[in-house]
Every structure is written in C-alpha cells, then in structure tokens.
Amino acid sequence: MEKVSGETIPKLLLKIAREQGEKVAIREKKRGIWQSYSWSEYLENVRKFALGLASLGLQRGDRLSVIGDNSPQGYWAQVATLCVGGVSVPLYQDAIEKELEYVIEHSGAQFIFAEDQEQVDKILALKEKVPTIETIIYVDPTGLRYYNQPYIKSFFRIQELGLEFEKNHPGYFEKEAEKGRPEDVALISYTSGTTAKPKGVVLTHENLLINAKLLSQVEGYRDSDRFMSYLPMAWIGDFFYSVIMSFQVGFTVNCPEAAWTTWSDTRQIGPTVVLSPPRIWESILTSIQLKMQDAVWIKRRMYKLFIDVAARVSNLQFEHQAIPIWLRTLHALGEVLVYGPLRDYMGMGKILYAYSVGAALGPEIYQYYRSIGVNLKQVYGLTETSAICTFQPDDEVKLNTVGIPVSGVGIKISEGGEVLVKSPGNFHGYYKNPQATAETLIDEWLHTGDSGILDKDGHLKIIDRVQDVSTLANGTTFAPQYIENKLKFSPYIKESVVFGQGMDHVTSMINIEIESVGNWAERKGLGYTSYADLSQKPQVYDLIYDEVRKVNVSLFAEEDLRDAQIRRYLILHKELDPDDAEITRMRKLRRGFIAQKYSDLIEGLYSDGDGVYLETKVTYEGGRTKNIKALLKICDVDSYTVGDDEKAASLKAKGNEHTRTQ
Amino acid sequence: MSMNVDRDHILVEVEDIHITFGGLKALNGICMNINKGEILATIGPNGAGKTTLINAINGVCHPNPGRIVFEGKDLTNMRPHHVASLGIARTFQNVALFKGMSVLDNITMGRHSKIKSGFFSQGLYWGLGQKMEIEHREAVEIVIEWLEIQNIRETPTGALPYGLQKKVELGRALAAEPKLLLLDEPMAGMSLEEKEDIARFILDAREEFGTTICLIEHDMGVVMDVSNRIVVLEFGEKIAEGTPEEIRNNQRVINAYLGTDGH
C-alpha cells in the first residue's frame, strides 16, 4: 500500500507554491469580474492569516470554524489554521442557530470565520450561550459598520496583525508548518446525520491525502483542470476537491459570485471536474425539462427525437451490443443539434469528469446524462472514509453500481448485507463520542450502515440504508430510495418518501416541484395563491397521478418489484426542509423523524379515508416557528398488471374521477 | 406646525405649496419637513395628492404659490434633471425602465448626472472616458451586489418579473448616490415575501449609505414597521403628522381610512 511519507496539507501547499507559483490556484467572481489568485498569492494569504491567528493566541490543536459561501478567504482561513497546527471545523452556511450551537459547543471552536453580517449575527446570538467563542472574523463589511465589539475582526485586519507578528517571530509560519505530522488531526467534519445529532468525524492529514493521491492517479487529473466549488464548504466532498485534490494535482478552484449566480458562473468557467450530490443532478434535469416544455414545437420535437435516440444508443452501450449504422448516424446528428448545445447550456460543455456522490442517483437520471455525453460516474464515499472510496473507471461504467474500490481500499459485505470498508482514509473516531466510534469502527472495518452487494466484476452496488430496506407483508423486499428516485425523475416531483415496511402495499408522500408545477398550472390557466394551495388542487393530483402511474409501469417491468407498486399517495402541503430537520443539509431524507412527525399522514395512507387533517410546525431560517394547518387529500392508484394496457386508459379516467370527487 | 429652531436637521422644507390641475386642487397648502437621515412615509387614500407631492419635490410639477427648499436651495422652479444633479433620486409608481436595455445599463443610467466626460472620449473609451467608465461601473456593481441581483446583470429588464423590475428601479435610484430618495409605492403589487425583501433594502439603504428616504406606501404594516415619521394626506391637505404610534391612534386618520358614521 502506498504511503504519503511525511506529507501534510501545509507541506503540500508549500510544495505546489514552489513548483507552480505563477499558475492560477483559485478564482472568485467579484463585482462581475473574475479575480484570480496564483499559488504564490494563495500561500502568501494563508501565511499572513495563519500568523494573524497565532498572534491572537491560536495554539496547536485549537479549532477554527468557517461558515459562509465558498470563497478564497474561506479556504485560506481553513488552510491557515492547519498550517499552524489547528483543526478546521467547517459549518453549513444555512444551518440554524440550534444546529450551530451544538456543533460549536461540541467542537469547542474558539475562532469563527463568519463571512458576512448574516453569519456574524448568528454567531453573535450564540456567543452568550457558548463562551468558548473568542474571535469572530468577517470578510464582507456590509452592514457591520456599527458592530464595535472588540472580538469582531475583519479578515484583512487579522492578516495585518499577522505581518506585525512576523516582525517579532521571523520564520514562525515555516517552523509550524514543518512541525505538522501526517497523523495530526486536520478536520472535524460534522456529518449531516440522517439518524441523530450530528457526529464529529475526526480526520487526519494522512486520511485525507492518501485517497486523494490514489484517486488522482487512476483518474488522471491534470493541473489544467478546472473545478467548480459551489457546494457547502462543510461538506467533505467539497473540502476533498477544493483543498486536498487541488493541492495534490494543482488544478484551479473556482468560486461563484453568489449562490444565485452559480449556473451562469459555471457556464463561464466551463469546469472539467464536477462533483455533486444527486439532488443537483436531479434539479439540472428538471430545469432542462421545464425549459423544453416552454420551447417552440420544433425544438420540442427535435429534443424528444434525439433524446430517444441517445437513450437507445446508451442502452445498447450498457449491454455491450453493436449499434446499427442508422442509429449511429442519427446519434452523430444529435450531437451537433441537441447534445452539444444542451451540455453547453448546462455549463458542462468541457466536462471530463462528473461525479454523483452522497446518495443513490436514480438510474434514469444517470443514464440521461451519460446518453447526452456527460461522463457522469457514480462514486461511493462517506465522511468517515475521507470522501471517495469506490469509483467507476472510465471503461467500466455500469448503470446500477458505484464502481470498484480505489486501490488500497477493501470492501466486503457483512452477513447482514451491510457494506464494510477498510481504507487508509478511514477516520479515527467520532469526536468525544467513543461509544458511537466503537459501534462503527470494528477491527479497522468501517460499518457504513449501507446495505449493498458486490457483483461478479467486483463492482459495489448500494441498495439503501440497512435500516431502510423494507419488506412488505407478502415478503417483497424493496429499497424505498429506489422507488423514490424513480418518482423524482418526473419534473413535477421534487421529493418523495416511500413507506411500506410490514404493510400490505407501498404508499408515498410527495413534494411537488413548485417551479415546474407552477409553470404547468400557468399554461393550464389554473390560478393558485401559494405552495400549499397549488399542492392540493385536484388537477395537480391528476398530474401527479399520471407520474405515479408511470413509475408503477416501470416497477412492473422489474419482476421482483411488481408488488412494490405505489397504491396510495398524498401530496404534502409544504416542502421538506432542513430547517425543520426533515432532510439533512445535503438533502438526504431523515426517515425516522419524518415517520414520527407525519405519523398521522402515514396512518391515513394505510386507512380507507380520502384525506387527513394535519397541523405542522414550520421553522424559518431565523429560528421562528409557525403552525400550518391543512387538509391533505389522499389518492388511490391502481397497480399495473399483465394485459393492462387497454385497461390503463379507463383506469386513468377512473382515477381522475376519483380525485375530482374529493 | 412644528417650529424647528435647529435647521441643521432639515433636508427639505415644503412651505405652503399649492398645485392645481385645471380646476382640481391636487395639493392645497401643504407644509412639512423631511429631516436628515429619516424614513418618512406619506400615506393617504387614493387621490390624496401623494404622488403630486413627490412630483413637486422632484421638479416634475411646480407649486404655485409655495416654495420647496432643499439644503438651502430653492427647488421651486427647477427642472427635474437639475433637481437630480443636486442629489434627489426617485422611483415611479409604474415601473419606468428602458425595457430593451440590460439591468446593468439601466442602473448605470442612474449615474448619468455624475458622468463628466464628453461624447468623444466616451465613444473612444480613452482618457477620462475610460477612467469614468471604470469608476461608474464599480459604483453600479456595488449596488448590484448589494441588491443581490448579480444573476440578472445582463438580462434585458423587459424580460424580468415585476418584482425584480421594481428592485432594478430602486437600484437605478441608489446608483445616483442620492441624499434624498423618493420612493413612489416601491412595494405595490408585490407578494409578502418580496415586500419584506424591499423593506429590508429600504432600511439598509439608510443605514449603509445614510440616505434620507421619503416613501409612499399603502401597506400599513410596512409603513408602521419601517418609517420614523408619517405624514397623512387627504384631498390635497395634510391631516396628520407624527410617529407611527401617534398616527395609529389619530382619530382623523382613522376616519379618513375607515370612513365615519356621518358619511
């Protein structure tokens, strides 16, 4: 097994700054112009800030938290902390006070980098309750001119302090950077936690570096690659690429101007490497489908024709079959007319490596991207394994797997069907939680909590979380996530939760996609006042009925899932939201919590009634809460069976009638 | 009428102005002050003369008789562009943007009165023209960043939804770095969320740029929340003036809005 001998993240930075100091390391769009910083400027900024932290008393092992949108300063602050022996504890920028309080208190972070007024206000509100907070550091001074607390300092002021500090302590930075050992803790990454309170995953320099090194070699990244860094800095995937991989390979990291300009900024940069959780891939696809609905008929026809061609070609490719010449010709034409422009529109015109990570991506969505020529690959990794531990090599892409282990990583399946990982990237335990560590890390094998299988080619296939794999009363086993992903392929469905454990049949709770359904309603001349109102329109129920029906047809086609067709569904009157703790910040369902919170609805889904009265609590970002009352309709769906095609039409009519009468 | 001895606090003095359109008395002897750094709301039923008041300050129509003084200068018979160059900017009740031009260009228009270079140096992008262009672009970008509309920088304003057009108009007014900002129903026709958004920008504008603001608004919730002082007009006359609390409890205002038994 390869070792990263004596290497640490700071040493890697020093090395890359020496080797390619003039090359662009990081860009950020600011006031409409891309501002670039070279590797030597990167190092200089890190150095000044690190010295500034030292002048404020940061000792080896002390912790700094960053909270804010992706920015060079956010990364510099983290790397600077590591350079003087500190530990970075990144936070999710949209986290509410209660979550922040837990993480900051638990990690004991003394220094908080809070990008702007919004974040500074959140931290200030906590300062009374969490006395360990010593210094708050901001970048954007807008709105902060009347904040005169001495412990609130600007990023640039700290860099000035660093320069003064250096006069009395020459060589301090270099000495501290040299002192670091690979086994030192670099990062405490708090997992979004689908089950309970967030847990702090302790990762060392070695953990993070070794996987990056191995993966960069097999994938062959080059220093000319461009990475778009727009996902939360608190997410391990972002740190892994924006910091570790960038230092390893020397490629350029690009930060968008603001969250709402990400798409147009991405188009300007034309990234070659993109890493996103399934949610992003789903939403890009939805927006394309939405645009196509509004397009003129000729474009719609062309899109449909060539997307069908692409799907057929891609099917044949996955099955390793020959592609007939006429299909090949059409496909080549499609490349010019549709696929190329489409990739360009998505900002993926230059993509060499696109990854989906963090949860299972629906095979339909996955195949869509591959069919139009985006080299999308599924990878598997957890915070606990320092990001990626399996990947699909370019010539071994399979529809339903997350690929083979990165070299040096061992994967096996336990008797209970759980995926176990043994990797040099495996974490050193949960911070201040030995019990959870002992349950997860047994004899160096990480118990992932994911249920999966290894296929004959050694590819790992993830089914769902172990505790989520469900069995119906008649013995049919199904992965709720699999069905949910099928539903989410519809442009009208944003989120869904599928139930059925121990029950007679499968039911689902659905969140509509307000943009596409709103657009649809507009075209139909259907008036509505709010999300809640639109979601409960009988016409919308009809619309979703058709989508659920499509999923049932596709479930019918899979022999072992025939009985897992959705028999009843309801549309939720509010979106599932991380602020209400229904989904995590990376948009994974927190099933246990949902089942508890909406137990009345689930009961309704498994009764004969056609509606449920519900009162729910909604939390606003500021932490205020409000109760929303609603009467939710429940709709039956007929399952699809053999010889059902001619019946389908009448069934649908019946379904429409059914919803209309409610 | 309040007799304020310390005149340093006063930005605008409106002295007994009368404006008539044909036989209609739109404003009939209005006296009021706008103090430096305050947010003053003007409210009143439809046709009370609120927009006419703003038009008079802005130079669109001229009072006769009556006088309007801004920082010691008599505005009474000044043309609107002259008024603008003194540091008074406004937005309109019905959005008045150049629909075919981008957001960036529209907001840059707000700096028109500050552009000093000539036609040729601008056309050639040379010398002072270049220097000015960069300077003004930066000022515009600060406004764009502040209003959080970076994503529509290049979009023609005609293609934008109404709420965003209103925001762009606010941006154009702010780009002039005005001392006094006149907002004519900045939240009309907006959803609750958009209103809250604009209200925050109004409060921030005063805090961040020190701008004095005079706004017309119908949404009482917003008016009570954001303004320091309120002037109430009815049929061209001022019927009340005071803090939100005082106005809330003023019987004449309640009558004007809700009607009295006698009517």
Short mmCIF file of C-alpha atoms in Angstrom, two decimals, chain A residues 300-551:
data_model
loop_
_atom_site.label_atom_id
_atom_site.label_comp_id
_atom_site.label_asym_id
_atom_site.label_seq_id
_atom_site.Cartn_x
_atom_site.Cartn_y
_atom_site.Cartn_z
CA ARG A 300 -39.58 20.14 -28.55
CA ARG A 301 -39.88 17.61 -31.37
CA MET A 302 -36.18 17.66 -32.04
CA TYR A 303 -35.35 17.30 -28.36
CA LYS A 304 -37.68 14.36 -27.96
CA LEU A 305 -36.45 12.60 -31.10
CA PHE A 306 -32.77 12.91 -30.28
CA ILE A 307 -33.12 12.16 -26.57
CA ASP A 308 -34.86 8.94 -27.58
CA VAL A 309 -32.03 8.17 -29.98
CA ALA A 310 -29.50 8.86 -27.23
CA ALA A 311 -31.34 6.58 -24.82
CA ARG A 312 -31.38 3.74 -27.36
CA VAL A 313 -27.69 4.13 -28.11
CA SER A 314 -26.87 4.26 -24.44
CA ASN A 315 -28.95 1.15 -23.74
CA LEU A 316 -27.06 -0.76 -26.40
CA GLN A 317 -23.78 0.52 -25.00
CA PHE A 318 -24.61 -0.61 -21.48
CA GLU A 319 -25.47 -4.03 -22.88
CA HIS A 320 -22.25 -4.06 -24.94
CA GLN A 321 -24.15 -4.57 -28.18
CA ALA A 322 -23.40 -3.28 -31.65
CA ILE A 323 -25.09 -0.05 -32.67
CA PRO A 324 -26.75 -0.13 -36.10
CA ILE A 325 -25.36 2.31 -38.63
CA TRP A 326 -28.59 4.32 -39.00
CA LEU A 327 -28.74 4.85 -35.27
CA ARG A 328 -25.12 5.89 -35.24
CA THR A 329 -25.79 8.44 -37.97
CA LEU A 330 -28.74 9.89 -36.10
CA HIS A 331 -26.68 9.99 -32.94
CA ALA A 332 -23.93 11.93 -34.70
CA LEU A 333 -26.51 14.38 -35.99
CA GLY A 334 -27.97 14.66 -32.49
CA GLU A 335 -24.56 15.53 -31.13
CA VAL A 336 -24.47 18.60 -33.35
CA LEU A 337 -28.10 19.59 -32.98
CA VAL A 338 -29.04 18.70 -29.42
CA TYR A 339 -26.48 17.06 -27.11
CA GLY A 340 -23.66 19.54 -27.64
CA PRO A 341 -25.82 22.65 -27.18
CA LEU A 342 -27.54 21.00 -24.21
CA ARG A 343 -24.25 20.27 -22.46
CA ASP A 344 -23.15 23.80 -23.15
CA TYR A 345 -26.40 25.15 -21.72
CA MET A 346 -25.88 23.13 -18.54
CA GLY A 347 -22.35 24.50 -18.23
CA MET A 348 -20.94 21.06 -18.93
CA GLY A 349 -19.51 21.67 -22.35
CA LYS A 350 -15.98 21.00 -21.13
CA ILE A 351 -16.66 18.31 -18.57
CA LEU A 352 -14.19 15.45 -18.40
CA TYR A 353 -15.18 14.03 -15.03
CA ALA A 354 -18.59 14.38 -13.45
CA TYR A 355 -19.44 12.56 -10.28
CA SER A 356 -22.54 11.87 -8.30
CA VAL A 357 -21.86 11.13 -4.68
CA GLY A 358 -23.57 11.04 -1.32
CA ALA A 359 -26.67 9.00 -2.12
CA ALA A 360 -28.03 6.82 -4.87
CA LEU A 361 -28.85 8.56 -8.13
CA GLY A 362 -31.87 7.18 -9.98
CA PRO A 363 -30.74 5.04 -12.93
CA GLU A 364 -32.99 7.04 -15.29
CA ILE A 365 -31.28 10.28 -14.37
CA TYR A 366 -27.85 8.71 -14.51
CA GLN A 367 -28.48 7.30 -17.93
CA TYR A 368 -29.87 10.58 -19.21
CA TYR A 369 -26.61 12.40 -18.53
CA ARG A 370 -24.45 9.64 -19.92
CA SER A 371 -26.60 9.40 -23.02
CA ILE A 372 -26.07 13.05 -23.90
CA GLY A 373 -22.34 12.68 -23.48
CA VAL A 374 -21.66 13.87 -19.93
CA ASN A 375 -19.14 11.49 -18.41
CA LEU A 376 -21.15 11.12 -15.22
CA LYS A 377 -19.95 8.46 -12.84
CA GLN A 378 -21.25 7.27 -9.55
CA VAL A 379 -18.79 7.16 -6.71
CA TYR A 380 -19.25 5.99 -3.17
CA GLY A 381 -17.83 7.52 -0.10
CA LEU A 382 -18.67 8.76 3.34
CA THR A 383 -17.28 11.45 5.55
CA GLU A 384 -15.93 8.58 7.65
CA THR A 385 -13.81 7.33 4.74
CA SER A 386 -12.45 10.80 3.85
CA ALA A 387 -14.76 11.09 0.86
CA ILE A 388 -14.39 8.77 -2.11
CA CYS A 389 -13.61 5.06 -1.67
CA THR A 390 -15.10 3.45 -4.77
CA PHE A 391 -15.36 4.85 -8.29
CA GLN A 392 -16.25 3.78 -11.82
CA PRO A 393 -13.20 3.67 -14.10
CA ASP A 394 -13.87 5.25 -17.50
CA ASP A 395 -14.07 1.93 -19.33
CA GLU A 396 -16.10 0.12 -16.69
CA VAL A 397 -19.19 2.24 -16.24
CA LYS A 398 -22.24 0.34 -15.10
CA LEU A 399 -25.77 1.56 -14.65
CA ASN A 400 -26.51 0.43 -11.12
CA THR A 401 -23.18 0.32 -9.35
CA VAL A 402 -20.86 2.76 -7.67
CA GLY A 403 -17.83 1.07 -9.17
CA ILE A 404 -14.76 -0.65 -7.82
CA PRO A 405 -12.71 0.25 -4.75
CA VAL A 406 -9.90 2.78 -5.10
CA SER A 407 -6.62 0.84 -4.76
CA GLY A 408 -5.77 0.26 -1.13
CA VAL A 409 -9.42 0.17 -0.12
CA GLY A 410 -11.01 -3.08 0.97
CA ILE A 411 -14.75 -3.64 0.63
CA LYS A 412 -16.69 -6.58 1.94
CA ILE A 413 -20.31 -7.34 2.69
CA SER A 414 -21.25 -8.50 6.16
CA GLU A 415 -23.61 -11.36 6.78
CA GLY A 416 -26.38 -8.91 7.36
CA GLY A 417 -25.77 -7.37 3.95
CA GLU A 418 -24.01 -4.28 5.27
CA VAL A 419 -21.15 -2.72 3.36
CA LEU A 420 -17.86 -2.72 5.29
CA VAL A 421 -14.91 -0.58 4.29
CA LYS A 422 -11.28 -0.86 5.27
CA SER A 423 -9.34 2.05 3.94
CA PRO A 424 -6.32 4.18 4.79
CA GLY A 425 -8.82 7.01 4.62
CA ASN A 426 -10.90 5.57 7.45
CA PHE A 427 -11.47 8.09 10.19
CA HIS A 428 -10.06 7.98 13.69
CA GLY A 429 -13.32 8.10 15.53
CA TYR A 430 -16.15 10.44 16.35
CA TYR A 431 -15.08 13.45 18.35
CA LYS A 432 -15.90 12.96 22.05
CA ASN A 433 -18.15 10.00 21.26
CA PRO A 434 -16.26 6.73 21.92
CA GLN A 435 -19.46 4.72 22.04
CA ALA A 436 -20.51 5.63 18.50
CA THR A 437 -16.93 5.07 17.36
CA ALA A 438 -16.88 1.57 18.85
CA GLU A 439 -20.14 0.74 17.10
CA THR A 440 -18.96 1.96 13.73
CA LEU A 441 -15.28 1.10 13.55
CA ILE A 442 -14.74 -2.57 14.40
CA ASP A 443 -11.31 -4.14 13.80
CA GLU A 444 -10.44 -1.38 11.33
CA TRP A 445 -13.56 -2.15 9.30
CA LEU A 446 -15.97 0.71 8.98
CA HIS A 447 -19.60 -0.34 9.29
CA THR A 448 -21.23 2.00 6.82
CA GLY A 449 -24.87 1.33 7.60
CA ASP A 450 -25.46 0.95 3.87
CA SER A 451 -26.82 -2.26 2.51
CA GLY A 452 -25.18 -3.43 -0.68
CA ILE A 453 -23.84 -6.28 -2.80
CA LEU A 454 -20.68 -6.93 -4.80
CA ASP A 455 -21.38 -8.10 -8.35
CA LYS A 456 -19.35 -10.63 -10.29
CA ASP A 457 -16.99 -7.96 -11.62
CA GLY A 458 -16.27 -6.69 -8.13
CA HIS A 459 -18.48 -3.63 -8.53
CA LEU A 460 -20.25 -2.41 -5.44
CA LYS A 461 -23.98 -1.88 -5.67
CA ILE A 462 -25.61 0.14 -2.92
CA ILE A 463 -29.23 -0.74 -2.21
CA ASP A 464 -30.22 1.63 0.55
CA ARG A 465 -29.50 2.31 4.20
CA VAL A 466 -29.62 -1.01 6.07
CA GLN A 467 -32.37 0.15 8.39
CA ASP A 468 -34.41 1.47 5.47
CA VAL A 469 -34.60 -1.66 3.31
CA SER A 470 -38.22 -2.65 3.70
CA THR A 471 -40.24 -5.80 3.42
CA LEU A 472 -43.95 -5.88 2.63
CA ALA A 473 -46.27 -8.23 4.48
CA ASN A 474 -46.20 -10.59 1.49
CA GLY A 475 -42.41 -10.83 1.66
CA THR A 476 -41.46 -8.49 -1.20
CA THR A 477 -38.25 -6.68 -0.32
CA PHE A 478 -37.65 -3.22 -1.74
CA ALA A 479 -35.43 -0.22 -1.24
CA PRO A 480 -37.59 2.87 -0.66
CA GLN A 481 -34.87 5.06 -2.09
CA TYR A 482 -35.02 3.21 -5.39
CA ILE A 483 -38.72 3.93 -5.82
CA GLU A 484 -38.29 7.49 -4.60
CA ASN A 485 -35.64 8.08 -7.24
CA LYS A 486 -37.98 6.80 -9.89
CA LEU A 487 -40.60 9.28 -8.74
CA LYS A 488 -38.08 12.09 -8.65
CA PHE A 489 -37.25 11.51 -12.32
CA SER A 490 -40.53 13.29 -13.01
CA PRO A 491 -40.00 17.02 -13.46
CA TYR A 492 -43.08 17.61 -11.30
CA ILE A 493 -41.84 15.73 -8.25
CA LYS A 494 -39.15 17.26 -6.12
CA GLU A 495 -39.05 14.91 -3.20
CA SER A 496 -40.84 11.77 -2.16
CA VAL A 497 -40.95 9.47 0.82
CA VAL A 498 -41.97 5.87 0.26
CA PHE A 499 -43.41 3.68 3.03
CA GLY A 500 -44.32 0.01 3.22
CA GLN A 501 -42.31 -1.77 5.91
CA GLY A 502 -44.51 -4.59 7.22
CA MET A 503 -47.54 -3.29 5.31
CA ASP A 504 -49.69 -4.79 2.55
CA HIS A 505 -48.65 -2.30 -0.06
CA VAL A 506 -46.42 0.66 -0.82
CA THR A 507 -47.54 4.25 -0.32
CA SER A 508 -45.83 7.55 -0.86
CA MET A 509 -45.75 11.13 0.32
CA ILE A 510 -44.86 13.54 -2.47
CA ASN A 511 -43.44 17.06 -2.69
CA ILE A 512 -44.25 18.83 -5.92
CA GLU A 513 -41.59 20.89 -7.69
CA ILE A 514 -43.10 24.34 -7.41
CA GLU A 515 -41.31 25.68 -10.47
CA SER A 516 -42.47 23.06 -12.94
CA VAL A 517 -45.92 22.52 -11.48
CA GLY A 518 -46.39 26.28 -11.18
CA ASN A 519 -45.38 26.65 -14.79
CA TRP A 520 -47.73 23.87 -15.80
CA ALA A 521 -50.57 25.50 -13.86
CA GLU A 522 -49.89 28.78 -15.60
CA ARG A 523 -50.16 27.16 -19.00
CA LYS A 524 -53.39 25.48 -17.95
CA GLY A 525 -54.76 28.75 -16.68
CA LEU A 526 -55.01 27.34 -13.18
CA GLY A 527 -54.91 30.01 -10.50
CA TYR A 528 -53.30 29.45 -7.12
CA THR A 529 -52.13 31.52 -4.20
CA SER A 530 -49.39 29.56 -2.51
CA TYR A 531 -47.42 26.36 -2.49
CA ALA A 532 -49.91 24.79 -0.11
CA ASP A 533 -52.84 25.83 -2.27
CA LEU A 534 -51.30 24.57 -5.50
CA SER A 535 -50.28 21.27 -3.97
CA GLN A 536 -53.87 20.45 -3.04
CA LYS A 537 -55.52 21.30 -6.38
CA PRO A 538 -57.39 18.30 -7.80
CA GLN A 539 -55.78 18.99 -11.18
CA VAL A 540 -52.34 18.73 -9.60
CA TYR A 541 -53.36 15.44 -8.02
CA ASP A 542 -54.31 14.28 -11.51
CA LEU A 543 -50.98 15.41 -12.88
CA ILE A 544 -49.08 13.54 -10.19
CA TYR A 545 -51.37 10.54 -10.67
CA ASP A 546 -50.02 10.12 -14.18
CA GLU A 547 -46.46 10.37 -12.93
CA VAL A 548 -47.04 7.77 -10.21
CA ARG A 549 -48.66 5.55 -12.80
CA LYS A 550 -45.54 5.76 -14.97
CA VAL A 551 -43.46 4.65 -12.01
#
